[in-house]
CSV table of C-alpha atoms in Angstrom, one decimal:
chain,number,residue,atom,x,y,z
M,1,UNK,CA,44.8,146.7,93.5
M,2,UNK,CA,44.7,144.3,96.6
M,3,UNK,CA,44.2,140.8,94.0
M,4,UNK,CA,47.4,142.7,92.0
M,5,UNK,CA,49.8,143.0,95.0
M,6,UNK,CA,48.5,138.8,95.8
M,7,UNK,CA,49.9,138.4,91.9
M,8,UNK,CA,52.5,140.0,92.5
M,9,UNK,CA,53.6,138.7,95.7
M,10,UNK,CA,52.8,134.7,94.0
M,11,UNK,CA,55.1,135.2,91.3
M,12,UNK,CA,58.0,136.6,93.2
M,13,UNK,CA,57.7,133.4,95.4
M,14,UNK,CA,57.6,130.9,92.3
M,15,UNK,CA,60.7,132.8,90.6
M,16,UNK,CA,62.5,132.5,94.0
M,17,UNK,CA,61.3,128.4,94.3
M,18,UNK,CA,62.8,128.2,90.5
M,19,UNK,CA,66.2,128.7,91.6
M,20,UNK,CA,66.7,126.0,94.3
M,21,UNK,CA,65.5,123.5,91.8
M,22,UNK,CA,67.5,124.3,88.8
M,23,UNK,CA,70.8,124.4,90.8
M,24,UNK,CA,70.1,121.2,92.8
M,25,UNK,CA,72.8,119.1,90.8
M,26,UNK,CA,75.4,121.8,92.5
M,27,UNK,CA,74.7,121.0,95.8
M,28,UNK,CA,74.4,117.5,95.4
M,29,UNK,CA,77.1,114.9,96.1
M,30,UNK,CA,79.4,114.4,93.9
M,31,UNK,CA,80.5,111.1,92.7
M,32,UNK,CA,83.7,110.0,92.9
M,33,UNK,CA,86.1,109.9,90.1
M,34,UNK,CA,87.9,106.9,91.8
M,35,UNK,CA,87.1,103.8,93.5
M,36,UNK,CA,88.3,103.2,97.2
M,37,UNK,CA,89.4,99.6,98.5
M,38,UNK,CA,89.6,98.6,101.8
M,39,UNK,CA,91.3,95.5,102.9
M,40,UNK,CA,91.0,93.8,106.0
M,41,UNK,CA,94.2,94.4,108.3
M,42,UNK,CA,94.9,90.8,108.1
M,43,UNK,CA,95.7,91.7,104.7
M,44,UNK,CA,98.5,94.7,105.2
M,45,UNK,CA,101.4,91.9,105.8
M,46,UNK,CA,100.0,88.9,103.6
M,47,UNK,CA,101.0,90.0,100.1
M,48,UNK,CA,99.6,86.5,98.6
M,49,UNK,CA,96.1,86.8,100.4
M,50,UNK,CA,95.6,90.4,99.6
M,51,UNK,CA,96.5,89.5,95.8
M,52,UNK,CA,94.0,87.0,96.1
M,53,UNK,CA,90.9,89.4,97.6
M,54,UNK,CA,92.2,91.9,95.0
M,55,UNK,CA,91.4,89.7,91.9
M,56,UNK,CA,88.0,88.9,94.0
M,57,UNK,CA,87.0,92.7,94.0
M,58,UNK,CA,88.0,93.9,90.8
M,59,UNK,CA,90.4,96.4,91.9
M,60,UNK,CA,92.1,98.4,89.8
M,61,UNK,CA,95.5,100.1,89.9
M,62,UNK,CA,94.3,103.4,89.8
M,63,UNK,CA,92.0,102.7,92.8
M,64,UNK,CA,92.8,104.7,96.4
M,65,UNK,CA,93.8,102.0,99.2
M,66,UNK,CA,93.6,102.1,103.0
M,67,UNK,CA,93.2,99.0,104.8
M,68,UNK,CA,90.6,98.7,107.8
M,69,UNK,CA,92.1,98.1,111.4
M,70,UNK,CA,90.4,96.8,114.9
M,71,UNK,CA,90.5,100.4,115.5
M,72,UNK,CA,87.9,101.6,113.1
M,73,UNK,CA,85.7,98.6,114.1
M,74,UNK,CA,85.2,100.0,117.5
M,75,UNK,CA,85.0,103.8,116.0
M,76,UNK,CA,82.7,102.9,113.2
M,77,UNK,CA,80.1,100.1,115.0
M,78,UNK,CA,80.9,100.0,118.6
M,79,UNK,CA,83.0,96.7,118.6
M,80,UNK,CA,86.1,95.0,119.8
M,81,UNK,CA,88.3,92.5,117.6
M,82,UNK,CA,92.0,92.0,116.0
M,83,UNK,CA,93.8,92.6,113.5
M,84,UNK,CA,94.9,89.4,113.0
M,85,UNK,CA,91.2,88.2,111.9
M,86,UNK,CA,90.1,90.9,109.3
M,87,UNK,CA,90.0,89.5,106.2
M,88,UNK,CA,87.1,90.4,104.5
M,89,UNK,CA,87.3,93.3,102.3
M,90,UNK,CA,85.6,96.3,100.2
M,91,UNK,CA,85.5,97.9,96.9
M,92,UNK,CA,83.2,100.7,96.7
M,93,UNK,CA,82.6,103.8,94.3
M,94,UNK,CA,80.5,106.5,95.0
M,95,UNK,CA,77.9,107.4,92.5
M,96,UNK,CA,75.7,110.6,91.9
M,97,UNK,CA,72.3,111.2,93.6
M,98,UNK,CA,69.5,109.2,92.4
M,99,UNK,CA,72.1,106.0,91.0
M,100,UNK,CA,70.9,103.9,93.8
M,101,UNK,CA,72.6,101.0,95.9
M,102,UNK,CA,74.3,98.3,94.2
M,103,UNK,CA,76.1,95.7,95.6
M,104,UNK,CA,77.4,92.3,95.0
M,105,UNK,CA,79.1,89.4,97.8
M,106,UNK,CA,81.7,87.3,95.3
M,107,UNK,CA,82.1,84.2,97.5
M,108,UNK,CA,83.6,82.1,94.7
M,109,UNK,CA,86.9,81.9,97.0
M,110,UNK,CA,85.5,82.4,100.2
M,111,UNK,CA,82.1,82.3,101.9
M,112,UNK,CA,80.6,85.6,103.5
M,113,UNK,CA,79.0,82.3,106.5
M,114,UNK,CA,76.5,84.6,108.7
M,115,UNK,CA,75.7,88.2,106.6
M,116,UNK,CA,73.3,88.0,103.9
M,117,UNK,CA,73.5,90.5,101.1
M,118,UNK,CA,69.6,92.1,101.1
M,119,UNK,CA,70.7,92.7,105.1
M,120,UNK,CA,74.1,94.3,104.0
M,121,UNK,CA,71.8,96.9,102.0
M,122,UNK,CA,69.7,97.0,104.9
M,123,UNK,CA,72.6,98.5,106.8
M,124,UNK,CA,73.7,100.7,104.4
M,125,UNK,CA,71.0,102.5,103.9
M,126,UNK,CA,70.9,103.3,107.8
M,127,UNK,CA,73.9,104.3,107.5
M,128,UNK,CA,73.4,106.7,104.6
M,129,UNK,CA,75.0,104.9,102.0
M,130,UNK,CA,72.7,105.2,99.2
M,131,UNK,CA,74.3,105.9,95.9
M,132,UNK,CA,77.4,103.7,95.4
M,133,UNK,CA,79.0,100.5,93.8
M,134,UNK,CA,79.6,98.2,96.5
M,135,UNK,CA,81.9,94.5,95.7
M,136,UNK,CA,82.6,92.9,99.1
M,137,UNK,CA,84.9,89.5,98.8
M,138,UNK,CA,87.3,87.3,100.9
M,139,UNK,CA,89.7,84.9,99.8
M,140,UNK,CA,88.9,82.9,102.6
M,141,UNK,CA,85.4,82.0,104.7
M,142,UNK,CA,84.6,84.7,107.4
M,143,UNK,CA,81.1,85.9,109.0
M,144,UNK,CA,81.4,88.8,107.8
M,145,UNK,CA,80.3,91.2,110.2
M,146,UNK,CA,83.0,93.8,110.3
M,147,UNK,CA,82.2,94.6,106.1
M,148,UNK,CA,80.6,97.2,106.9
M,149,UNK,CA,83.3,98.8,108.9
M,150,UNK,CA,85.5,98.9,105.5
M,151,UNK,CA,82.4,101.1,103.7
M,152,UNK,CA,82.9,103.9,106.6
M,153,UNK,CA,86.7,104.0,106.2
M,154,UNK,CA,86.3,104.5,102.3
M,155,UNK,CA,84.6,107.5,102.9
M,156,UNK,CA,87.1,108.9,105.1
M,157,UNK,CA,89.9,108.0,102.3
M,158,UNK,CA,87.6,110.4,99.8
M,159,UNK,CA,87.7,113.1,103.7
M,160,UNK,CA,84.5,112.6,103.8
M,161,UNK,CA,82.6,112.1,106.7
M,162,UNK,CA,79.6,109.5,108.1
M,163,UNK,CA,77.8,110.0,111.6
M,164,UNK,CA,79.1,107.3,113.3
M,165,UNK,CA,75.9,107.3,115.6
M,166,UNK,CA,74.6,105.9,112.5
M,167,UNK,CA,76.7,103.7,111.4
M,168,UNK,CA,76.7,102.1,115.0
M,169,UNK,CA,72.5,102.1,114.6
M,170,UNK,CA,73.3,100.5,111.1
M,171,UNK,CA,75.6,97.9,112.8
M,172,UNK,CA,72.8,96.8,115.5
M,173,UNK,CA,70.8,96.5,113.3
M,174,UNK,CA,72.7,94.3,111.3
M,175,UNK,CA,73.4,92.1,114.8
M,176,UNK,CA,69.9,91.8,114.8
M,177,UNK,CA,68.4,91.1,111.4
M,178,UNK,CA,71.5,88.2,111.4
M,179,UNK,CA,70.0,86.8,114.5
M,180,UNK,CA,65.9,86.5,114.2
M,181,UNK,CA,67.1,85.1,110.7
M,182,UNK,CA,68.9,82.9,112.1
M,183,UNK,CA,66.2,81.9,114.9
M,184,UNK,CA,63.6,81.6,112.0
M,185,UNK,CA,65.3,79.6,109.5
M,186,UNK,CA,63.8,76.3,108.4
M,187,UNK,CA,60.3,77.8,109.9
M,188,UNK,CA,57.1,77.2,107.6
M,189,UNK,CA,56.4,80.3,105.6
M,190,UNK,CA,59.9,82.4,106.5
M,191,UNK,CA,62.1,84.0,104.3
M,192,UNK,CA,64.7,86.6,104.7
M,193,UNK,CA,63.3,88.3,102.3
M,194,UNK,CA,59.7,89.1,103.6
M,195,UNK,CA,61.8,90.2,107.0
M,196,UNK,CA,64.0,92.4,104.9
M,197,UNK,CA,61.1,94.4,103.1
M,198,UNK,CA,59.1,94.0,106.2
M,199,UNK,CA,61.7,96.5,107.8
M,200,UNK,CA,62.7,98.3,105.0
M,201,UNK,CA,58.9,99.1,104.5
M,202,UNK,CA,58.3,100.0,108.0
M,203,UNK,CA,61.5,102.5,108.4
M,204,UNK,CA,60.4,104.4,105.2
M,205,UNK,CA,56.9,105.0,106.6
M,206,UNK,CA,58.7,106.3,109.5
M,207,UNK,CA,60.5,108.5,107.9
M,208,UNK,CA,57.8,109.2,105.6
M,209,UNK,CA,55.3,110.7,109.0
M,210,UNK,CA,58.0,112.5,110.6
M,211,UNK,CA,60.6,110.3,112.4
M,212,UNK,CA,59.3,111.7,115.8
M,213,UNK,CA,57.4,108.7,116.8
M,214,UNK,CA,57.5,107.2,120.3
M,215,UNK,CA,57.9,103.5,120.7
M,216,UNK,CA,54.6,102.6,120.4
M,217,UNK,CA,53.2,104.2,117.7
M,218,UNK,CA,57.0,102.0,115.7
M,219,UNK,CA,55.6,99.2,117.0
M,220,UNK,CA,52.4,100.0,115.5
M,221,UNK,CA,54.0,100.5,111.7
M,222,UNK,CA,56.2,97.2,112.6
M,223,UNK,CA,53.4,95.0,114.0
M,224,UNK,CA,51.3,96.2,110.4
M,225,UNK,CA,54.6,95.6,108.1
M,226,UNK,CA,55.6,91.9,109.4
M,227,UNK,CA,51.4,91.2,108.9
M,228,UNK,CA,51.5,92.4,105.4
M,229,UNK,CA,54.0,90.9,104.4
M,230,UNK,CA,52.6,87.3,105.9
M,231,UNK,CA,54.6,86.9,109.0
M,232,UNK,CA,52.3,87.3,111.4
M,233,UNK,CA,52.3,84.2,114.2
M,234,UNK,CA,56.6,83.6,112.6
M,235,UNK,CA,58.2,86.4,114.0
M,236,UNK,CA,57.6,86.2,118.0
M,237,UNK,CA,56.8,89.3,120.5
M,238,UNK,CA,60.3,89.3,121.4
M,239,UNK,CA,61.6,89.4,117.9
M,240,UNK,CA,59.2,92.5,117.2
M,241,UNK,CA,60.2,94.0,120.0
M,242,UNK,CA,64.4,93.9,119.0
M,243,UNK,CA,62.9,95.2,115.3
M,244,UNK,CA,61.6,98.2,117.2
M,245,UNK,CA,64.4,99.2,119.6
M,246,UNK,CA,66.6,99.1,116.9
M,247,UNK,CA,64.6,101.1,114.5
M,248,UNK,CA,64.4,103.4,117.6
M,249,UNK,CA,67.9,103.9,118.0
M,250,UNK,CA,68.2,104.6,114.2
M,251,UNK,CA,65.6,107.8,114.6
M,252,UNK,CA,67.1,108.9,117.7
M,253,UNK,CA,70.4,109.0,115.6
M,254,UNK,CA,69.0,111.3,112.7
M,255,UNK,CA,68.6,108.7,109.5
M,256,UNK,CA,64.9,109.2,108.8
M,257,UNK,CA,65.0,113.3,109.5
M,258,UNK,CA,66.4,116.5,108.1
M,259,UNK,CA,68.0,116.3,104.8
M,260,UNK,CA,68.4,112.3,105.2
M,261,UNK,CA,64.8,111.8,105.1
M,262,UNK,CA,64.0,111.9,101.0
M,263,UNK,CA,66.8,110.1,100.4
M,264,UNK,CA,66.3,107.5,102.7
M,265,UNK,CA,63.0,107.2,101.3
M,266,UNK,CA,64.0,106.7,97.7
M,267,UNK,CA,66.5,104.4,98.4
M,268,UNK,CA,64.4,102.1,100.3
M,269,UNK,CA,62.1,102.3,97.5
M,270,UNK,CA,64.8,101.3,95.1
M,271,UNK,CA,65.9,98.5,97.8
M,272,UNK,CA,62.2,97.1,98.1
M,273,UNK,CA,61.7,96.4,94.5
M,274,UNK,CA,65.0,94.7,94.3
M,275,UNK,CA,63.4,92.7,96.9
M,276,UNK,CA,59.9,92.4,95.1
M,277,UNK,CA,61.8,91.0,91.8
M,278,UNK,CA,64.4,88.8,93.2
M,279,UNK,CA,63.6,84.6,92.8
M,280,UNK,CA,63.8,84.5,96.6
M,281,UNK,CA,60.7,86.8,97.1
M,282,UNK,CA,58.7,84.9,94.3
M,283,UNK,CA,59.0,81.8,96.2
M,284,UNK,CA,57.9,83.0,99.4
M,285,UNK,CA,54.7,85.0,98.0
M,286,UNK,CA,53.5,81.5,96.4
M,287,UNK,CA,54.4,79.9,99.5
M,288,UNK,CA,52.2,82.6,101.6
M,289,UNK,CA,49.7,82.0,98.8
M,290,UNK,CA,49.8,78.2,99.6
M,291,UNK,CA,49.4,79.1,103.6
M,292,UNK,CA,46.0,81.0,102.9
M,293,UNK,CA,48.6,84.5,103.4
M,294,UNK,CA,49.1,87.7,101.4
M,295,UNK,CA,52.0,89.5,100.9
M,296,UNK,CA,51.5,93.3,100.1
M,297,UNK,CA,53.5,96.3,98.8
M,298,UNK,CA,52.7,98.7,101.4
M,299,UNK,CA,55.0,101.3,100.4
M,300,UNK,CA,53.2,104.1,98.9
M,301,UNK,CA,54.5,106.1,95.6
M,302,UNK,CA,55.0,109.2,95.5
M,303,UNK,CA,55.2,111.6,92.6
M,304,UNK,CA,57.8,113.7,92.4
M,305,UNK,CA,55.7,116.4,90.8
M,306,UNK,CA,53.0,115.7,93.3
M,307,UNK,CA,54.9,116.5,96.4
M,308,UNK,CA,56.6,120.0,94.6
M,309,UNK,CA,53.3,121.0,93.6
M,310,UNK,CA,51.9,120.7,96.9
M,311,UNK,CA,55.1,122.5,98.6
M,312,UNK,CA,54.2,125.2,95.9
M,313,UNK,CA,50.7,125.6,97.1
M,314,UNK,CA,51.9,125.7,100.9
M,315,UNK,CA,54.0,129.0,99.7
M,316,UNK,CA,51.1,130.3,98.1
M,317,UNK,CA,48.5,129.6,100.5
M,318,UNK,CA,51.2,131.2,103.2
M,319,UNK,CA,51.3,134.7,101.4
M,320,UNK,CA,47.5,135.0,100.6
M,321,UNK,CA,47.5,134.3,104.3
M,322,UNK,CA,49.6,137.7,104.6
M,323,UNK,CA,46.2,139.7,103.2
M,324,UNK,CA,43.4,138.1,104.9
């Protein structure tokens, strides 16, 4: 009788667990019917210019429009500029769960000069932006450093929200990643791309055990990232140290946790083997090759069916628990 009520009590659980899993594509994100372009306020009064960046994005007449103002630079990432200087602007669609992150820079009118594209994706995915079609263009050269700003205001335009604690982590981080690639370039066995999967690998592993660590134990996972991906003795203390306080900032604000955490996770996957097949990343494995250096995929897989079997014996092993 006892082993028929811990049968009983299994399968009531399992038929329960059936239900959130059959009805996940209804509480998933829904991707827009439309795409959203955002032009820089610079734009708003210069009809020619704004013709210009719209041939540059693709935009379509059907697409929603807003443009994005000095305002929503200081809402969205914390900083102060003018209107008078925003040029660079966005396209973006949002797709369903599980697309992943595409984006593309066109600079065949003007040059995005400081913000490269793996670090744009970088940002994104801080900021939660997984799942979208991303086309950022100017007609004219800018750094490009208030992009981003133009992504957060789309969203709004679909009402839709994004933590701006995030998008501000997202934002520093950017800052940062722009600088130690700058104060690395032309260095012997360097690449933006090792730095890029460096971090991406080292915020997923974050994510993956818990996103609760304290500084050290980040610096531990950072230290071990920028090694296995053969920077060691190129990326200084100091640099390490801005790569940690930064990734800090980003737990404190909620991007590795709660319901952010898988998808975080996949898309950095996703993100890293964009990174593992691009030319750039070829080049600098032979070139760590060459320097007596390895570069590794330290990113564990994980199996979807893996991780819901083992929640399913978590469940079980809780109610036989019940009649111990």
């Amino acid at each position: 009788m006892k082993l028929y009520k811990k049968l009983l009590f299994i399968s009531i659980a399992l038929l329960l667990l059936v239900v959130p899993f059959e009805n996940a594509d209804a509480v998933t994100e829904e991707a827009w019917s439309e795409a959203v372009t955002v032009y820089g306020a610079a734009l708003e009064q210069n009809s020619d210019l704004q013709s210009k960046t719209k041939s540059l994005l693709g935009t379509d007449d059907s697409d929603k429009t807003t443009y994005v103002h000095a305002a929503d630079l200081t809402k969205y990432l914390s900083l102060q500029s003018n209107d008078s200087v925003l040029k660079s602007s966005i396209r973006i669609k949002k797709l369903s769960a599980g697309s992943g992150l595409s984006l593309n820079i066109n600079q065949s009118a003007g040059k995005i000069t400081k913000i490269t594209e793996d670090t744009y994706k970088n940002a994104l995915l801080t900021a939660g932006v997984t799942d979208a079609e991303v086309t950022i263009a100017a007609a004219e050269d800018v750094t490009g450093e208030s992009a981003l700003a133009g992504v957060y205001k789309a969203f709004e335009a679909q009402g839709e929200t994004i933590d701006t604690a995030q998008t501000q982590a997202a934002q520093n981080e950017l800052n940062s990643i722009s600088n130690i690639n700058a104060e690395n370039a032309g260095k012997e066995g360097f690449s933006q791309e090792q730095l890029n999967k460096a971090i991406a690998e080292a915020k997923a592993e974050i994510a993956k055990q818990g996103a609760n660590l304290n500084t050290t134990e980040i610096k531990n996972i950072v230290v071990q990232k920028i090694e296995s991906n053969g920077l060691n003795n190129i990326i200084s203390d100091n640099q390490i140290n801005i790569i940690v306080n930064f990734i800090n900032n980003a737990q404190n604000s909620g991007v590795f946790s709660g319901e952010n955490k898988d998808k975080f996770i996949n898309g950095a996957k996703d993100y890293i083997n964009e990174i593992k097949n691009s030319d750039g990343f070829k080049q600098a494995t032979d070139k760590a090759k060459d320097m007596g250096k390895s570069i590794q995929n330290s990113l564990e897989k994980e199996g979807v069916w893996d991780k819901f079997m083992n929640f399913i014996q978590s469940i079980i092993d809780a109610i036989m628990g019940l009649f111990k």
